[in-house]
Short mmCIF file of C-alpha atoms and ligand atoms in Angstrom, two decimals:
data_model
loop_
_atom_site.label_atom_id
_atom_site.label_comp_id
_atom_site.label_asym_id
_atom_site.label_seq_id
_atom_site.Cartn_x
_atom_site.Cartn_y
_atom_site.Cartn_z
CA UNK F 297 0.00 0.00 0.00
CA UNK F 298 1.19 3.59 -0.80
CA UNK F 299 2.13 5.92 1.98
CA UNK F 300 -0.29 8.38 0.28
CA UNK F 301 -3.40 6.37 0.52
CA UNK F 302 -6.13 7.80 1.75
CA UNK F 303 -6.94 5.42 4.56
CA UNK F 304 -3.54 5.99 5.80
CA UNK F 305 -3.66 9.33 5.71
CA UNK F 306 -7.26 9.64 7.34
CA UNK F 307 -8.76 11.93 4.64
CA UNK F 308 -12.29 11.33 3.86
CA UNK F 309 -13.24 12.52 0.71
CA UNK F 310 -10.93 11.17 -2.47
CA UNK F 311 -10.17 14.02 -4.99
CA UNK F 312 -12.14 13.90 -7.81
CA UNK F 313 -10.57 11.45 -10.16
CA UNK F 314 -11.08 14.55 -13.06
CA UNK F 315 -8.51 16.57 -10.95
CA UNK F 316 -5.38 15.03 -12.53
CA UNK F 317 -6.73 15.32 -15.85
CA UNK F 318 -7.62 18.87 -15.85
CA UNK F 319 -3.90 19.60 -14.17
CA UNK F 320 -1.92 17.71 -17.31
CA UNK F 321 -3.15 19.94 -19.62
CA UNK F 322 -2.37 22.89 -17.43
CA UNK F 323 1.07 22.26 -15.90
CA UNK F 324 2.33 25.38 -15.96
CA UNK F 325 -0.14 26.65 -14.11
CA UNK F 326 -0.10 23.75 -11.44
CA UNK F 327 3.98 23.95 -11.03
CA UNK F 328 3.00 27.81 -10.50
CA UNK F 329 0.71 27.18 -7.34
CA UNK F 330 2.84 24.08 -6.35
CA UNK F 331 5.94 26.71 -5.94
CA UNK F 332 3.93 29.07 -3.91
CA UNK F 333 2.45 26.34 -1.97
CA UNK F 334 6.26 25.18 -0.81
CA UNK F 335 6.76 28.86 0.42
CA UNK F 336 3.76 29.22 2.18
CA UNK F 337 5.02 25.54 3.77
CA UNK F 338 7.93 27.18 4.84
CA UNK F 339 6.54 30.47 6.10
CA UNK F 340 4.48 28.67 7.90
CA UNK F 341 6.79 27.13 9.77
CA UNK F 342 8.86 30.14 10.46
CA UNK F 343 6.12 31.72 12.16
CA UNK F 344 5.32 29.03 13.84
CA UNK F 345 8.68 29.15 15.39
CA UNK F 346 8.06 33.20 16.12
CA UNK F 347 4.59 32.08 17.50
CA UNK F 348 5.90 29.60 20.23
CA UNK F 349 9.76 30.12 20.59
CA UNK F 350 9.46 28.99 24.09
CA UNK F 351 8.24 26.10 23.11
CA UNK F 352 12.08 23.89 22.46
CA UNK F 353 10.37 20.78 20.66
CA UNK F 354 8.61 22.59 18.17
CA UNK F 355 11.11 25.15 17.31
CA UNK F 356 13.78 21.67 17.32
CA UNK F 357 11.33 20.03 14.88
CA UNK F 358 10.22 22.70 12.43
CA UNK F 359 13.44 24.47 12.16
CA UNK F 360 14.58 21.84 9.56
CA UNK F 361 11.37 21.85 8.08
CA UNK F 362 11.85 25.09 6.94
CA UNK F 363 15.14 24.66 5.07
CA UNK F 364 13.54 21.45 3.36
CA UNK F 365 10.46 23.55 2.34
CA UNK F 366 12.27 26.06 0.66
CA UNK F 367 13.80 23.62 -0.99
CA UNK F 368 11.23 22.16 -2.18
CA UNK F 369 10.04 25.24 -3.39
CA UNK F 370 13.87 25.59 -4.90
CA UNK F 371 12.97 22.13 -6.59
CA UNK F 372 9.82 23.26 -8.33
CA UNK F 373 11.52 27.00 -9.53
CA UNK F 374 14.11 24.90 -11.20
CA UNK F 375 12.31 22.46 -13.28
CA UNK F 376 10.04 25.79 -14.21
CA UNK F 377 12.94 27.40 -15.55
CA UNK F 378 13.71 23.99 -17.52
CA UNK F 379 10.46 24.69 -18.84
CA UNK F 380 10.87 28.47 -19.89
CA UNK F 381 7.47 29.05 -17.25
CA UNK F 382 7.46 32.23 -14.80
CA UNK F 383 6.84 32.15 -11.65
CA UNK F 384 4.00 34.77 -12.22
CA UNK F 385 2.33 36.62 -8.81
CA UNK F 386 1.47 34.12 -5.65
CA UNK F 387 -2.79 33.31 -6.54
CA UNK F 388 -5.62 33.45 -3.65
CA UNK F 389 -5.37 30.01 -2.07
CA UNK F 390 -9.54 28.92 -1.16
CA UNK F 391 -8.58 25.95 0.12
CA UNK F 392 -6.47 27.23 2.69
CA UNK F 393 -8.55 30.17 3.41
CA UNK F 394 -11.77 27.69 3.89
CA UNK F 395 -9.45 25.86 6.22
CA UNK F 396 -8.47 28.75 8.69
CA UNK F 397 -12.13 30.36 8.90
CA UNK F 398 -13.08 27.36 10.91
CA UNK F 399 -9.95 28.09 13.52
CA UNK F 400 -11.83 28.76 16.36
CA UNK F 401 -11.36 32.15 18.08
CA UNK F 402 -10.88 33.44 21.27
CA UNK F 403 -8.86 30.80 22.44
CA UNK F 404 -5.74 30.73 24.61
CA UNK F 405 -2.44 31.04 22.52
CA UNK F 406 -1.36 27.92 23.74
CA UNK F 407 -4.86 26.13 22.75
CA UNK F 408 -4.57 27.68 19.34
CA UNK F 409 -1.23 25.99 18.45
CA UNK F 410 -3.13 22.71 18.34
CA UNK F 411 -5.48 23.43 15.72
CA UNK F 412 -2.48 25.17 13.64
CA UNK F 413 -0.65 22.10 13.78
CA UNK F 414 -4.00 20.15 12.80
CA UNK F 415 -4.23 22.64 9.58
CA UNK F 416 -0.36 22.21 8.07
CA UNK F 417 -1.37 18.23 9.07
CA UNK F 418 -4.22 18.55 6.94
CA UNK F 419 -2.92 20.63 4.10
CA UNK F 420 0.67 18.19 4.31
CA UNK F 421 -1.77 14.84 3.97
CA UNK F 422 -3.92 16.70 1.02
CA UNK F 423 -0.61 17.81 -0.87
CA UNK F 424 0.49 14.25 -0.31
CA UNK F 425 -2.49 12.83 -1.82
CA UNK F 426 -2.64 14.85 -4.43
CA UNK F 427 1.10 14.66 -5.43
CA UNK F 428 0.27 10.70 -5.67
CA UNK F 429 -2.27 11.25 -7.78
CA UNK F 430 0.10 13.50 -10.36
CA UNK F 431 3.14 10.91 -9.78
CA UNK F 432 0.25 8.37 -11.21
CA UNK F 433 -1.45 10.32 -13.61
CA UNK F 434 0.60 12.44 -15.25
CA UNK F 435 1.97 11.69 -19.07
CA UNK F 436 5.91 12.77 -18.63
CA UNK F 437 7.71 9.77 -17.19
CA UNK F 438 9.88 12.56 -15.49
CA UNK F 439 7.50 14.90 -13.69
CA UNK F 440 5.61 11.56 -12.34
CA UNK F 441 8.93 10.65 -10.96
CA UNK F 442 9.05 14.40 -9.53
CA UNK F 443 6.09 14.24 -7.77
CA UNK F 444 7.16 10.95 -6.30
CA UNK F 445 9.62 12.60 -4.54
CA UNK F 446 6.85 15.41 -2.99
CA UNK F 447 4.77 12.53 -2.09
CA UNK F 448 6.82 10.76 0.33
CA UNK F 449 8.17 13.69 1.62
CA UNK F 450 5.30 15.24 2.33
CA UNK F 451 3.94 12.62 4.12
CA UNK F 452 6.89 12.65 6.67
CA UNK F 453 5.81 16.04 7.44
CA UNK F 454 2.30 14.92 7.59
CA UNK F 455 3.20 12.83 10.33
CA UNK F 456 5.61 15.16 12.11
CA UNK F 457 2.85 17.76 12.65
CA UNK F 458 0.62 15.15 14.61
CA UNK F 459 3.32 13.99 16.43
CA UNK F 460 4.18 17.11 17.45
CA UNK F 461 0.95 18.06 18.38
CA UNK F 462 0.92 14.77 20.38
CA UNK F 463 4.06 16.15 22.48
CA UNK F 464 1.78 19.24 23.92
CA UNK F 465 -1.53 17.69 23.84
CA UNK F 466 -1.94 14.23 24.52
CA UNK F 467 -3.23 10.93 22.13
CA UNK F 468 -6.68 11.36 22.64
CA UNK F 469 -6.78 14.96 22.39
CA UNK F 470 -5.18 15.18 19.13
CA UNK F 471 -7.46 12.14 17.83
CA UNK F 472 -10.33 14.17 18.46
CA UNK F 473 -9.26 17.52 16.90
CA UNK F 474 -7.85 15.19 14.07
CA UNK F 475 -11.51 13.75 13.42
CA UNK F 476 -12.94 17.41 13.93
CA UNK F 477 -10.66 19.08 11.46
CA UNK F 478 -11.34 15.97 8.65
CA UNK F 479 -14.68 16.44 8.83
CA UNK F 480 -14.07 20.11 8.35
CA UNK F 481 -11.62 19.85 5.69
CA UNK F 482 -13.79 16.99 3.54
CA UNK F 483 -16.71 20.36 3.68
CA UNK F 484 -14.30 22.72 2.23
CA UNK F 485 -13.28 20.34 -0.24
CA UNK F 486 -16.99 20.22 -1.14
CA UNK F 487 -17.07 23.86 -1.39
CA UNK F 488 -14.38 23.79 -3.93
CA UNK F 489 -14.68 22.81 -7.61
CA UNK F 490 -11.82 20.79 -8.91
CA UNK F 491 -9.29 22.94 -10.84
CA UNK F 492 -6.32 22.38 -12.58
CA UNK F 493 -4.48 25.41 -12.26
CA UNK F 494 -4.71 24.68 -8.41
CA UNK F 495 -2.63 22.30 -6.29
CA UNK F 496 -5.61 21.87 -3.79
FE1 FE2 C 521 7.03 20.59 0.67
FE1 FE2 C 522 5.58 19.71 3.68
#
């Protein structure tokens, strides 16, 4: 079985199966919003870290994170300069927008960092799925090999966030936010129609 299955990765609604078709024909497009996606990955992390710096096993396990974000993002720039493609200006990300409207408010800081870390969980195991579904789908025997790569990386990271969620909160406090925040995520995805110029 894949890392990136579905049932491993707890998500609960499958990506429509058109997705992959309707990113082929625009890859230029996808590598675009894949590229912005990797910075936002590491930005996210960084301010993370500026967030919580007291907190040592956090900063210890997203401070890495960061440099292998970026490059990732370093990865994508390159084979879209192989390509001839721009970078182009960063796009409104919906699915990650949808996501943080349901962070609940008025919340302790320290509560809040659980549902953050439940988010870049969620957004690592839907990158991860979807990357598995371009390293399967796509035409070029290169860029399926490429996304490969993003696959099983991003499901290390997918894993990392839990577990450092885990660290602060506890098993069965983490399950629980995990189920809320699938639930949640599997209604934004319903919100969203499947495009191919987007990564999610
Ligand atoms: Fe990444
Ligand atoms: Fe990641």
């Amino acid at each position: 079985m894949s890392t990136a299955d579905n049932s491993i990765l707890g998500l609960k609604m499958p990506t429509d199966p058109r997705w992959v078709d309707l990113a082929s024909i625009s890859l230029e497009e996808i590598l675009t919003d894949h590229a912005f996606c990797e910075q936002k990955a590491a930005t996210q992390c960084i301010s993370l870290i500026q967030r919580y710096p007291d907190k040592v096993e956090l900063v210890n396990a997203l401070s890495p994170v960061v440099t292998e974000e970026w490059g990732h993002f370093r990865m994508v720039w390159a084979e879209m300069k192989k390509r001839g493609y721009e970078l182009g200006k960063q796009r409104k990300d919906d699915y990650v927008n949808l996501l943080l409207q349901n962070e609940p408010k008025g919340i302790p800081v320290d509560d809040k960092l659980l549902h953050k870390l439940m988010i870049c969980a969620l957004i690592e195991a839907r990158s991860c799925e979807r990357f598995r579904l371009l390293s399967e789908g796509l035409e070029e025997e290169a860029l399926r090999k490429f996304y490969y790569k993003f696959m099983v990386s991003e499901a290390g990271h997918y894993r990392m966030f839990i577990d450092l969620a885990e660290q602060y909160y506890g098993h069965q406090q983490v399950r629980d936010a995990w189920h809320q925040w699938l639930q949640i995520e599997a209604n934004v995805l319903l919100q969203l129609a499947p495009r191919g110029d987007r990564m999610h």
